[in-house]
N, CA, C and O atoms as a MOPAC input file, in Angstrom:
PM7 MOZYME 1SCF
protein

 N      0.81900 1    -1.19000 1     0.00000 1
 C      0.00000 1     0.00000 1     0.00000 1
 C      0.86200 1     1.25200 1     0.00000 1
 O      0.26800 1     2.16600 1    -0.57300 1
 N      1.83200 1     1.53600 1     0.36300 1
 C      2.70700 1     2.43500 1     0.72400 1
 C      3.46300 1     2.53400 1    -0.70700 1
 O      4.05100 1     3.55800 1    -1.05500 1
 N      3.39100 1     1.43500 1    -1.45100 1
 C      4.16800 1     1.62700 1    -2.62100 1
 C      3.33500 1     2.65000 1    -3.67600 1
 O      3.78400 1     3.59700 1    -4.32100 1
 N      1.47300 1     1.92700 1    -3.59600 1
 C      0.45000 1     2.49200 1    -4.57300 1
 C      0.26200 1     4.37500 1    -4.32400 1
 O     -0.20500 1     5.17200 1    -5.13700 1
 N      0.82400 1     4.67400 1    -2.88200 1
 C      0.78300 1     6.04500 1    -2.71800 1
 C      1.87500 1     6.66300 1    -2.95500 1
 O      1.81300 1     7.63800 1    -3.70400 1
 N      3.30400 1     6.22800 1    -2.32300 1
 C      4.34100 1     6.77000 1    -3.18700 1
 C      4.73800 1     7.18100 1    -4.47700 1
 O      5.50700 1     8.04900 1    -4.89100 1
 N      3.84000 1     6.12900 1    -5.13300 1
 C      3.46300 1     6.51100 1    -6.91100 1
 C      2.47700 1     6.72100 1    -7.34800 1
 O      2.30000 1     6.41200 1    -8.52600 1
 N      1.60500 1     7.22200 1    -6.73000 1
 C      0.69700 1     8.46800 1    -6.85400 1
 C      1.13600 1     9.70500 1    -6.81200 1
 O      1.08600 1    10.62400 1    -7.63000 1
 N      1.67900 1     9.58600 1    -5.49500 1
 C      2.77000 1    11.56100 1    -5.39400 1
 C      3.24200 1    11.30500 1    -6.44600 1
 O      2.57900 1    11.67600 1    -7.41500 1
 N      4.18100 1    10.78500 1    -6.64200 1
 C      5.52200 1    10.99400 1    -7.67100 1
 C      4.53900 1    11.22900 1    -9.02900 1
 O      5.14100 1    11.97600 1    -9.80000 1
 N      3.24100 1    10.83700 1    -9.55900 1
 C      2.74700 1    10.45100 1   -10.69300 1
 C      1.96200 1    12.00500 1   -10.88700 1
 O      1.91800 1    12.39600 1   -12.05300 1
 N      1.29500 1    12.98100 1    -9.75500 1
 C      0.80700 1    13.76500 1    -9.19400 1
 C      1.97800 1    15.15500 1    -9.56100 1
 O      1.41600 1    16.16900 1    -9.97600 1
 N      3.54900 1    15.23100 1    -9.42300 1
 C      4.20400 1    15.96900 1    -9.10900 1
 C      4.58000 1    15.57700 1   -10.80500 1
 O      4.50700 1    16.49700 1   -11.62000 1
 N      4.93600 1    14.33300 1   -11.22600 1
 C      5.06300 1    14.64600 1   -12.58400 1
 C      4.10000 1    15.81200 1   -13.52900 1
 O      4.50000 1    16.76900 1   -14.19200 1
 N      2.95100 1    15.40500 1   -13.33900 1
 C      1.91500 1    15.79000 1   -13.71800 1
 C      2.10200 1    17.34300 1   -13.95900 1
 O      2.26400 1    17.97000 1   -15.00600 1
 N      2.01900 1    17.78800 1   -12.52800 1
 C      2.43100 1    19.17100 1   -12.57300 1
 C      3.45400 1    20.12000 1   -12.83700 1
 O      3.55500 1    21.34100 1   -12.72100 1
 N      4.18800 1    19.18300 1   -13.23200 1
 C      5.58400 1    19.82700 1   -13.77600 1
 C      4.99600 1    19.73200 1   -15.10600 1
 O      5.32400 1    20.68400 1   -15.81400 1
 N      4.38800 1    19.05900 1   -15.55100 1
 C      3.93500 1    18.94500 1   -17.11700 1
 C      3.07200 1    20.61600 1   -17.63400 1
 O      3.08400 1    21.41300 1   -18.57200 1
 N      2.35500 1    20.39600 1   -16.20700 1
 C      0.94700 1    21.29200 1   -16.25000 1
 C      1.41800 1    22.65200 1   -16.24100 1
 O      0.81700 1    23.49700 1   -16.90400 1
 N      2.59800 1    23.00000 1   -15.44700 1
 C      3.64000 1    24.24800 1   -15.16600 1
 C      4.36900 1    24.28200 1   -16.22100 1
 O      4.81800 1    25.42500 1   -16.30200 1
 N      4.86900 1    23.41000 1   -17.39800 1
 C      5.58000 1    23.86000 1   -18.46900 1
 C      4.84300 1    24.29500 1   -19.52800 1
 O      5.10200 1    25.18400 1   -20.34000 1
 N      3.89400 1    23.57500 1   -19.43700 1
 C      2.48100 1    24.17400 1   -20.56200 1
 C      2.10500 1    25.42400 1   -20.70200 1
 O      1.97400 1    26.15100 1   -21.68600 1
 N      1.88900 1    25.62800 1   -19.11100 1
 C      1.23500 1    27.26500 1   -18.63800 1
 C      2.52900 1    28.25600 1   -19.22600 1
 O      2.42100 1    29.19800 1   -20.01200 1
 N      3.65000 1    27.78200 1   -18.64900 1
 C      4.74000 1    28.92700 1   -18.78800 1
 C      5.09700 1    29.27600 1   -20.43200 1
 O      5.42700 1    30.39800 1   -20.81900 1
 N      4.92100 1    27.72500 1   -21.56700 1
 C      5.11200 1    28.22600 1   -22.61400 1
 C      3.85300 1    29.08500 1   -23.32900 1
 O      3.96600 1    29.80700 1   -24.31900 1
 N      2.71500 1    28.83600 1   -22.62400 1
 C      1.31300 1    29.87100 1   -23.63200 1
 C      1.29500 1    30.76800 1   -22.59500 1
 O      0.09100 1    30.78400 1   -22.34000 1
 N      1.74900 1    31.43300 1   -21.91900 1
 C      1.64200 1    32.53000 1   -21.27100 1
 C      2.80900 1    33.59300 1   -21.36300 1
 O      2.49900 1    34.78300 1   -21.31300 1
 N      4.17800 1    33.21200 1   -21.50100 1
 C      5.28800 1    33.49200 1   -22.33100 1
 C      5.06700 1    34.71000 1   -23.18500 1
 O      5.22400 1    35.88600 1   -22.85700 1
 N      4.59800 1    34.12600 1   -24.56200 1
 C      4.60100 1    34.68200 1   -25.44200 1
 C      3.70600 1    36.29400 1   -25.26300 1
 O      3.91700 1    37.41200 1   -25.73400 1
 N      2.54300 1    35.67800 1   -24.25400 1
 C      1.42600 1    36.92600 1   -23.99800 1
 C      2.13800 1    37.74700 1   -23.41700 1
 O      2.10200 1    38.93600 1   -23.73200 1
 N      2.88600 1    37.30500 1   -22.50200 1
 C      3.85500 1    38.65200 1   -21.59000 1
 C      4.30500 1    39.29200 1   -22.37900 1
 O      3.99000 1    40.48100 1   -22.41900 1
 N      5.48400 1    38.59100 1   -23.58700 1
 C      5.90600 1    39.34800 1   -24.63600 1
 C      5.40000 1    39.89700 1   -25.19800 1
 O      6.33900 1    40.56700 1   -25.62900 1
 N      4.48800 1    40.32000 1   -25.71800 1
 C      3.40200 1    40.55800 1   -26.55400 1
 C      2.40400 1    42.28300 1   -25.91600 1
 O      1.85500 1    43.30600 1   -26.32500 1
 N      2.75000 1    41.54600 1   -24.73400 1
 C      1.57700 1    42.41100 1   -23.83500 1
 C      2.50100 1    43.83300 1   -24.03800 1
 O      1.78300 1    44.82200 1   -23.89400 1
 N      4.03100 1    44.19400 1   -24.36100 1
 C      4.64000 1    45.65000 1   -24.30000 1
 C      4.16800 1    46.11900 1   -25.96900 1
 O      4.45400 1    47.26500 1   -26.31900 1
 N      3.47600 1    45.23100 1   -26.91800 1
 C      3.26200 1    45.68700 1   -28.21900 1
 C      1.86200 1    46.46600 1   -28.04600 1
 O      1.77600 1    47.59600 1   -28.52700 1
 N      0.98500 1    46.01400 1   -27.50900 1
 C     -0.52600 1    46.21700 1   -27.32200 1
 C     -0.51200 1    47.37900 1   -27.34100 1
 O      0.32600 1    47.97500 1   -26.66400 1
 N     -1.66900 1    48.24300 1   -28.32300 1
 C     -2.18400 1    49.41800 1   -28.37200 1
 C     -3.42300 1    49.55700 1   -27.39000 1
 O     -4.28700 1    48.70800 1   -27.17400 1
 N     -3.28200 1    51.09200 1   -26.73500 1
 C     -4.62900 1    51.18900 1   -25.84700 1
 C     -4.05600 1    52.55700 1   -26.30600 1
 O     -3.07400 1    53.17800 1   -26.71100 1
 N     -6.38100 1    52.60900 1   -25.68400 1
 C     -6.95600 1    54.50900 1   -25.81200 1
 C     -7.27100 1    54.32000 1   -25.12200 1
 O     -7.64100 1    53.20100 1   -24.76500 1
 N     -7.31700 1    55.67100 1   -24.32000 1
 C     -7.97500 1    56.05800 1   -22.88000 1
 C     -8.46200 1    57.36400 1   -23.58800 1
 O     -8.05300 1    57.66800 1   -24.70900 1
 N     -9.60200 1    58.33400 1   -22.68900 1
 C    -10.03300 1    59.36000 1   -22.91600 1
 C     -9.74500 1    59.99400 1   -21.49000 1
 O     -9.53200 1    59.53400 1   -20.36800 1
 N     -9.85700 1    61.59000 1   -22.19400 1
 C     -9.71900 1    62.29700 1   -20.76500 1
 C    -10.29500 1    64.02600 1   -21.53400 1
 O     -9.86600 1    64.76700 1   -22.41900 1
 N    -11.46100 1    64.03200 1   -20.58000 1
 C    -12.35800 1    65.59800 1   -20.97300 1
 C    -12.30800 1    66.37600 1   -20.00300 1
 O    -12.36500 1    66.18600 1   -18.78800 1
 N    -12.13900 1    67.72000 1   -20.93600 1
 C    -12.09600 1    68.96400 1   -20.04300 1
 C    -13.46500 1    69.79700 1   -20.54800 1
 O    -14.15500 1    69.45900 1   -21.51000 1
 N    -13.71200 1    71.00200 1   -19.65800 1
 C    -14.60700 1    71.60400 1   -20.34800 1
 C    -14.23000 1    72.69100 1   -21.04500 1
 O    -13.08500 1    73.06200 1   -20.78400 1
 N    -14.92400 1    73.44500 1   -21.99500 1
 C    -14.66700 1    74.76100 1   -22.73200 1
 C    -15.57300 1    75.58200 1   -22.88300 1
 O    -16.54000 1    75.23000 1   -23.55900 1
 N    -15.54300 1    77.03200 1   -22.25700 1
 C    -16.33100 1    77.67900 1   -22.64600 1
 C    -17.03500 1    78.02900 1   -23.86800 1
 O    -16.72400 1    77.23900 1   -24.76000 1
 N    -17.73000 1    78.76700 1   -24.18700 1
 C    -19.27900 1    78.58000 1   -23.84700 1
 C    -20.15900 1    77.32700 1   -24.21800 1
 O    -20.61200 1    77.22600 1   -25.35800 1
 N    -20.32000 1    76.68800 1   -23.57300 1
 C    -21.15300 1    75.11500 1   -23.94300 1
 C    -20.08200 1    74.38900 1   -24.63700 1
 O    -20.57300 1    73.51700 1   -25.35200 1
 N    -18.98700 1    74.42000 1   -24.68300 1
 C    -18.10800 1    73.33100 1   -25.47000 1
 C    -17.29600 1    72.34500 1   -24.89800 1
 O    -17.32500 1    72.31700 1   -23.66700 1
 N    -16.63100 1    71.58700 1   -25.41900 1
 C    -16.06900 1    70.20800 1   -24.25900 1
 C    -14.68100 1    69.78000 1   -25.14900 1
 O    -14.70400 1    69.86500 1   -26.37700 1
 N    -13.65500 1    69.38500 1   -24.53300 1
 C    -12.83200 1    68.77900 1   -25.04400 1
 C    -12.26500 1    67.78200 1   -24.86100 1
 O    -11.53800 1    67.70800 1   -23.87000 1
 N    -12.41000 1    66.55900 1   -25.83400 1
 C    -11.76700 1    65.22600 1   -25.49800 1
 C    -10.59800 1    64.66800 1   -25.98700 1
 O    -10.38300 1    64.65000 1   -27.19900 1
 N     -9.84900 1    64.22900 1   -25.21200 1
 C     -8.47800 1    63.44100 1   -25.87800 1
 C     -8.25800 1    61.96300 1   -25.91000 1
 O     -8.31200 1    61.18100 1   -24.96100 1
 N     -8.08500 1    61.80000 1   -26.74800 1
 C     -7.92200 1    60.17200 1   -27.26200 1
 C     -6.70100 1    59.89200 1   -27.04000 1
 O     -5.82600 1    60.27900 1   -27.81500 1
 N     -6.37900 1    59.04900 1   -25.75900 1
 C     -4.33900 1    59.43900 1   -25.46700 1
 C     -4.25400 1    57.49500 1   -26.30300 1
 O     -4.89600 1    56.50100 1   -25.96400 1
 N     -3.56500 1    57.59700 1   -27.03400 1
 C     -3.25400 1    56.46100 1   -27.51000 1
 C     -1.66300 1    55.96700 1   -26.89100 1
 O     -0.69300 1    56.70900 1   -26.73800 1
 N     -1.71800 1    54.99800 1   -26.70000 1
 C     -0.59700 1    54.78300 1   -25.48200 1
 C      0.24200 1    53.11300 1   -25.78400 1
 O     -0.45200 1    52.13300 1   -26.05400 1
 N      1.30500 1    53.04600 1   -25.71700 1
 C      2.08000 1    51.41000 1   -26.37100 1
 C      3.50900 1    51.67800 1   -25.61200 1
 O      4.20500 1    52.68600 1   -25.73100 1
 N      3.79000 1    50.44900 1   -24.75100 1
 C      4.39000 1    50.00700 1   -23.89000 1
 C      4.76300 1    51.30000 1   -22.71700 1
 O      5.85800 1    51.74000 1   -22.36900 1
 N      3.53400 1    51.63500 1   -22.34400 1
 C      3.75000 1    53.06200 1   -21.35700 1
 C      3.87000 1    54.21200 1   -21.92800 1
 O      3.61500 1    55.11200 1   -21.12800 1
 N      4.12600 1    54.55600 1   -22.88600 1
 C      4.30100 1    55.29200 1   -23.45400 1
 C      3.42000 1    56.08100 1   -24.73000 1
 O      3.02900 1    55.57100 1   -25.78000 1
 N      3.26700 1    57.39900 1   -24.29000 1
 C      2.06600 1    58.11800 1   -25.11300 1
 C      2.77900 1    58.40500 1   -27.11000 1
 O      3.60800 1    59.15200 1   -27.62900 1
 N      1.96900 1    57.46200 1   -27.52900 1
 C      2.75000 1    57.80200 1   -29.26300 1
 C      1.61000 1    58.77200 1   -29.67900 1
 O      2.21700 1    59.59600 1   -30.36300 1
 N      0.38700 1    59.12200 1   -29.65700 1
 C     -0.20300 1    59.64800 1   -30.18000 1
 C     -1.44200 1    60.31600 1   -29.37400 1
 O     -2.09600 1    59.64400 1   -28.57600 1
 N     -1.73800 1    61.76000 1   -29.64600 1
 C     -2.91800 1    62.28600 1   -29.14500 1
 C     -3.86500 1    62.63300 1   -30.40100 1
 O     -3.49300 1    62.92700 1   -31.53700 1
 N     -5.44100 1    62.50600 1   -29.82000 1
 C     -6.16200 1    62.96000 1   -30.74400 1
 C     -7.05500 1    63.56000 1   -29.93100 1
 O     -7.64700 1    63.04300 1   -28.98300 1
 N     -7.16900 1    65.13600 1   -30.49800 1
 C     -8.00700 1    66.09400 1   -30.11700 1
 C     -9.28200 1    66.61000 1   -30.37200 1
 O     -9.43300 1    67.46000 1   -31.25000 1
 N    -10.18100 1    66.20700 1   -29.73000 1
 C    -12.07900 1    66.56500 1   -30.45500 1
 C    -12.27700 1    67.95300 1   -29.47800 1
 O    -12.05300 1    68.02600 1   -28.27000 1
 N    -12.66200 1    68.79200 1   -30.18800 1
 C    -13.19400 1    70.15400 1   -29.65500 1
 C    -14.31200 1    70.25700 1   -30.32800 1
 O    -14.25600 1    70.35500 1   -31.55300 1
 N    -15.51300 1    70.25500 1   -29.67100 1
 C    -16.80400 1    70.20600 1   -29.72300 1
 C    -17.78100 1    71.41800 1   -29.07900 1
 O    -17.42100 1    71.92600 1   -28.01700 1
 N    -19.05100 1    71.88900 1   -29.74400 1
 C    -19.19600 1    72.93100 1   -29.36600 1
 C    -20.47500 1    72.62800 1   -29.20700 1
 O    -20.62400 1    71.42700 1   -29.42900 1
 N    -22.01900 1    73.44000 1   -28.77100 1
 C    -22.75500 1    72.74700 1   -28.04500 1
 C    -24.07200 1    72.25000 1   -29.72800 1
 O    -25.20400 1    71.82900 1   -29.49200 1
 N    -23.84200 1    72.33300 1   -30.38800 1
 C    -24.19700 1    71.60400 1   -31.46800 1
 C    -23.73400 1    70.34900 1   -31.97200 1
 O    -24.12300 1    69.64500 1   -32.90400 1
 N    -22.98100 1    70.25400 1   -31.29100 1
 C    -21.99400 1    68.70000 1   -31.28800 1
 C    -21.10900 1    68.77900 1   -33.11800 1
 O    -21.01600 1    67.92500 1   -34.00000 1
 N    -20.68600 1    70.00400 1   -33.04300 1
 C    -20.01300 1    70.03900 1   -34.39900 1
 C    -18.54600 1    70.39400 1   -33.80400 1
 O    -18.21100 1    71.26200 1   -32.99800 1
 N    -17.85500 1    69.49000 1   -34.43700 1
 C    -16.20600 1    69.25000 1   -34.07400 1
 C    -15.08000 1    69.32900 1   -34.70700 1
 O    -14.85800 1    68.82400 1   -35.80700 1
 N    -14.07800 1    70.16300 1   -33.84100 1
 C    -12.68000 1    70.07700 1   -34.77400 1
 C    -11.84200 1    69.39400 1   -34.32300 1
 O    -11.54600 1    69.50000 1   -33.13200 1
 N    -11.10000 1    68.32500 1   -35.30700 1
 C    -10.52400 1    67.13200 1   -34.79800 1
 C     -8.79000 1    67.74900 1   -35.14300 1
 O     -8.48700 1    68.31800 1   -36.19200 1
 N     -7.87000 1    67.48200 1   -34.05000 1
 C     -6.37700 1    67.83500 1   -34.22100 1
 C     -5.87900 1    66.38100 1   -33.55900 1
 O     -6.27400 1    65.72900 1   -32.59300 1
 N     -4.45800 1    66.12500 1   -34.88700 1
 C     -4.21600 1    64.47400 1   -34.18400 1
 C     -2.89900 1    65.42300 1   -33.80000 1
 O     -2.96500 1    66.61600 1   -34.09600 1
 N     -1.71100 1    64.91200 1   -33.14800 1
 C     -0.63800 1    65.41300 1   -32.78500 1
 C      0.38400 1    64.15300 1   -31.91500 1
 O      0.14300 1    63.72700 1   -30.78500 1
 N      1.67300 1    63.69200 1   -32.90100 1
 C      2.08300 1    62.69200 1   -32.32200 1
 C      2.56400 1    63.36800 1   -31.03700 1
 O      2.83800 1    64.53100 1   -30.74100 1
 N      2.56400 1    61.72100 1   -30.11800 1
 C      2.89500 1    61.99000 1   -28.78700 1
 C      1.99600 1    62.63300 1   -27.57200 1
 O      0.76600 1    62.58900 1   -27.54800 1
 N      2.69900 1    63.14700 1   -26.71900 1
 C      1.73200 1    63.38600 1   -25.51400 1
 C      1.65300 1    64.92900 1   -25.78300 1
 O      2.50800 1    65.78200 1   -26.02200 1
 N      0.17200 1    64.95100 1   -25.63900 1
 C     -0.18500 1    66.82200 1   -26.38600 1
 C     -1.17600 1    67.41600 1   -25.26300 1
 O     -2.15300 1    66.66700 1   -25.23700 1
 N     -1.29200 1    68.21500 1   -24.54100 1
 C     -2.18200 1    68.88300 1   -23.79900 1
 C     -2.32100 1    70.47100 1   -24.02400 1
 O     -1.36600 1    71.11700 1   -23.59400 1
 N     -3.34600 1    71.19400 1   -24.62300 1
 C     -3.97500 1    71.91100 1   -24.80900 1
 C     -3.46600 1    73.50300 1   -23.37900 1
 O     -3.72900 1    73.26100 1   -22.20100 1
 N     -2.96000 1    74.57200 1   -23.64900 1
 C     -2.95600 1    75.23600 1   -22.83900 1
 C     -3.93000 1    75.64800 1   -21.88100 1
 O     -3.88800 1    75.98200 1   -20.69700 1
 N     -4.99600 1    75.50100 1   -22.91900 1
 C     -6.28400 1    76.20000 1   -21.64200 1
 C     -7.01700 1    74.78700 1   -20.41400 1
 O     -7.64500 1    74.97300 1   -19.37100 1
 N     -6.66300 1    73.59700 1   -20.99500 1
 C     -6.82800 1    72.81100 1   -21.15200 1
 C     -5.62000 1    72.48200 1   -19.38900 1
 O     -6.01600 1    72.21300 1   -18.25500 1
 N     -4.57300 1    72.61300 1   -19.75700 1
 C     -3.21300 1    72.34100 1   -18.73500 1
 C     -3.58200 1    73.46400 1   -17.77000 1
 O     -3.04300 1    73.22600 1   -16.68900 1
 N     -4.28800 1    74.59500 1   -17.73400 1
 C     -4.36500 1    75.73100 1   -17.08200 1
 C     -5.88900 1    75.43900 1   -16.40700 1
 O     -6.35500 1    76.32100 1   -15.68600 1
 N     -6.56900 1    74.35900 1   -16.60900 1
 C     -7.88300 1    73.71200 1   -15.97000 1
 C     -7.25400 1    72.61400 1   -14.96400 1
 O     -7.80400 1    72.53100 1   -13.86600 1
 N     -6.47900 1    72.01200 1   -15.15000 1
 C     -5.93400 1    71.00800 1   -14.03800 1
 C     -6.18700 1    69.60700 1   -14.65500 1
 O     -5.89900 1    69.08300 1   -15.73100 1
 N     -6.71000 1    69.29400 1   -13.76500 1
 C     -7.55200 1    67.55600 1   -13.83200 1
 C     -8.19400 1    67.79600 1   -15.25500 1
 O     -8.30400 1    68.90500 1   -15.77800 1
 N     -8.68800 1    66.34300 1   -15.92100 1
 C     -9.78200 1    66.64200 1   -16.45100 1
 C    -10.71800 1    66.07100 1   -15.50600 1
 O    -10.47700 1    65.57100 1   -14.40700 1
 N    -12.33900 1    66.29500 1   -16.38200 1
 C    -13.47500 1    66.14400 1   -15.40000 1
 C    -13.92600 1    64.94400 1   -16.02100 1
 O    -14.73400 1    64.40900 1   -15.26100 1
 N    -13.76200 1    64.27200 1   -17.08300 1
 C    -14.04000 1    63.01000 1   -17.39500 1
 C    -12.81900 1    61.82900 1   -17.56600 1
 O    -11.97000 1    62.19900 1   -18.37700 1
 N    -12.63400 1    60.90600 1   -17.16000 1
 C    -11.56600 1    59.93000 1   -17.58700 1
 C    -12.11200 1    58.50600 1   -18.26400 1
 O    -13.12100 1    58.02100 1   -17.75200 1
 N    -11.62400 1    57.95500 1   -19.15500 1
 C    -11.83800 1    56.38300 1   -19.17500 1
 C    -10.40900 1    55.62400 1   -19.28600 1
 O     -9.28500 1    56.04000 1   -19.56600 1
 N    -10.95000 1    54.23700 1   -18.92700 1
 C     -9.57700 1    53.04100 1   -18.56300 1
 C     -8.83700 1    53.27900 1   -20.14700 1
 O     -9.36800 1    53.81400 1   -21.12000 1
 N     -7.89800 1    52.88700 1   -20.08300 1
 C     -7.08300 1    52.13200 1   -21.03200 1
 C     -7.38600 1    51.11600 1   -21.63300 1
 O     -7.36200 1    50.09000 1   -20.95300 1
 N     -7.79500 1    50.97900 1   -23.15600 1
 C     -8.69700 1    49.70100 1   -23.40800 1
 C     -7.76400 1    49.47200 1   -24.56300 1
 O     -7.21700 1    50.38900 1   -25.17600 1
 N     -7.60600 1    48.09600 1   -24.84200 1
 C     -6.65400 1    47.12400 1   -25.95400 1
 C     -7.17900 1    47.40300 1   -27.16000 1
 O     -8.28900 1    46.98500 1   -27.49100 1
 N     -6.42300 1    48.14000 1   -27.92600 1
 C     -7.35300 1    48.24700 1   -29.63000 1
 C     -6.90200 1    46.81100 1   -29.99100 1
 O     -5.92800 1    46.32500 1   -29.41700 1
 N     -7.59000 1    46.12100 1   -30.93200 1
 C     -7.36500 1    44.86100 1   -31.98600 1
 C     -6.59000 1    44.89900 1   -32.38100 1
 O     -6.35100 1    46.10600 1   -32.35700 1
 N     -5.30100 1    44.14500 1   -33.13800 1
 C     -4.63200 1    44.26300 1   -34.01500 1
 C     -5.79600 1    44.61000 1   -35.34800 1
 O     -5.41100 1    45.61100 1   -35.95300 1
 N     -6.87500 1    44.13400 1   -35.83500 1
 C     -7.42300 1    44.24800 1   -36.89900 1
 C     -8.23900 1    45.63100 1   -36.84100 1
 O     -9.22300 1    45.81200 1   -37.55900 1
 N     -7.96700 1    46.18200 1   -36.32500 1
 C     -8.60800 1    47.24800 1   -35.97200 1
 C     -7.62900 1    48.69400 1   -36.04900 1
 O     -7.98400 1    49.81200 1   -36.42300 1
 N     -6.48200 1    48.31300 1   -35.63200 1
 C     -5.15000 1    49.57000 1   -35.46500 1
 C     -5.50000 1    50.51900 1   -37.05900 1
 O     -5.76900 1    51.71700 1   -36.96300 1
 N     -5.46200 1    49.91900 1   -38.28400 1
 C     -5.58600 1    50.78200 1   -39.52500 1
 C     -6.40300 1    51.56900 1   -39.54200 1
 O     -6.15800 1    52.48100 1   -40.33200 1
 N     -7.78700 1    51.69800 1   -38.73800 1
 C     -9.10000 1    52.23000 1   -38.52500 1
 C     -8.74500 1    53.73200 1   -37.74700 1
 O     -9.45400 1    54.73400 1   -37.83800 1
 N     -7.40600 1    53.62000 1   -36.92400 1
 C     -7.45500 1    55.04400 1   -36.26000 1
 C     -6.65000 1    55.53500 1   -36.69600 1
 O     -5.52000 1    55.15200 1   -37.00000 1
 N     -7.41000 1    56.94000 1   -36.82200 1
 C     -6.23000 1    57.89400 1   -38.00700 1
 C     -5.22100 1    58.09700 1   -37.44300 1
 O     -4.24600 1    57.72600 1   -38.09600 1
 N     -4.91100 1    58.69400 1   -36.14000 1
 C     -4.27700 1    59.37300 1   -35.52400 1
 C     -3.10100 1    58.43700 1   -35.32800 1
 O     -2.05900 1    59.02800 1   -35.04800 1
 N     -3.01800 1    57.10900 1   -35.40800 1
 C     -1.98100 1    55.69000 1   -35.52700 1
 C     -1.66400 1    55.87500 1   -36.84600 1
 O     -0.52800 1    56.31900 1   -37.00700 1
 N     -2.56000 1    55.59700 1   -38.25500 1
 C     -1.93200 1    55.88700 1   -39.57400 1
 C     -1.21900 1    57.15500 1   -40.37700 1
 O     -0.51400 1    57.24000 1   -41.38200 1
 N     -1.76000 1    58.08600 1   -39.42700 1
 C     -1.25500 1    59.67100 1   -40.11400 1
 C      0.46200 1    59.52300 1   -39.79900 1
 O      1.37100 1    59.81200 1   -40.57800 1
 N      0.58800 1    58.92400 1   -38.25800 1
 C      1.65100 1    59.02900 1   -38.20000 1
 C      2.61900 1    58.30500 1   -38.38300 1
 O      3.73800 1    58.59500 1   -37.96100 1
 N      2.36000 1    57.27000 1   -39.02600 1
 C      2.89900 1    55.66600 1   -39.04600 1
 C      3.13900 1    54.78900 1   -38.27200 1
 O      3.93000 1    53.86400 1   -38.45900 1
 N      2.52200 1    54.97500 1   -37.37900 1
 C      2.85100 1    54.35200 1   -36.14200 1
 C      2.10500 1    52.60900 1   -36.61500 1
 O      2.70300 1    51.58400 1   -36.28900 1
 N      0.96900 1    52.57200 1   -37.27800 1
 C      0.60000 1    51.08900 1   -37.86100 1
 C      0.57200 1    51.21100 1   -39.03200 1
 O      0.26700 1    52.27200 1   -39.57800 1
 N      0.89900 1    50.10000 1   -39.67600 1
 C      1.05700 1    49.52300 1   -41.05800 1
 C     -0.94200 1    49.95100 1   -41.67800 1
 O     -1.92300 1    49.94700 1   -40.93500 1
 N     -0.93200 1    50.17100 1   -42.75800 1
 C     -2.50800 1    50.37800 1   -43.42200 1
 C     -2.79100 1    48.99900 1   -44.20800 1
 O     -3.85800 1    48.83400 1   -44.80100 1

């Protein structure tokens, strides 16, 4: 009896060394992978009279490659400014905070050609 449990552990610990090399090689690659990933976040300020301003901070391995600027007025008619890198607006830097934020969200790879403000500057292939 002592033998049928000894080679159970041992059969148990194989196992998981199996189960731990598996994990480490498909998870690997995602780590690697994970400093390529494109994300947008937003962040709004307000503008006088009835107008609002939003920035599209496009962001890849920490780092801000691209801003895109919507200035909107209370007709919801807009002037769009892309500007590589990290761009903040004087009146805008002279407000502080903004008053709206959103998370950082993963664009698609099939999706990257779709935002101008990535193709104007070459930052993705079209």
């Amino acid at each position: 009896m002592a033998t049928f449990r000894g080679e159970e552990r041992s059969m148990r610990v194989a196992w998981w060394g199996v189960f731990s090399a598996l994990l480490s090689a498909l998870l690997l690659p995602m780590a690697a992978s994970a400093a390529d990933v494109t994300t947008v976040r937003t962040e709004s300020f307000p503008r006088p009279p009835y107008s609002g301003a939003t920035y599209y901070v496009y962001e890849r391995s920490g780092r801000t490659i691209c801003t895109k600027l919507a200035v909107c007025n209370k007709f919801n008619k807009c002037e769009t400014t892309y500007v590589p890198g990290a761009f903040r607006a004087p009146e805008d830097t002279a407000t502080g905070e903004p008053y709206g934020t959103t998370p950082a969200v993963p664009i698609a790879s099939a999706s990257l050609a779709k935002h101008v403000c990535l193709t104007r500057f070459g930052l993705v292939q079209r």
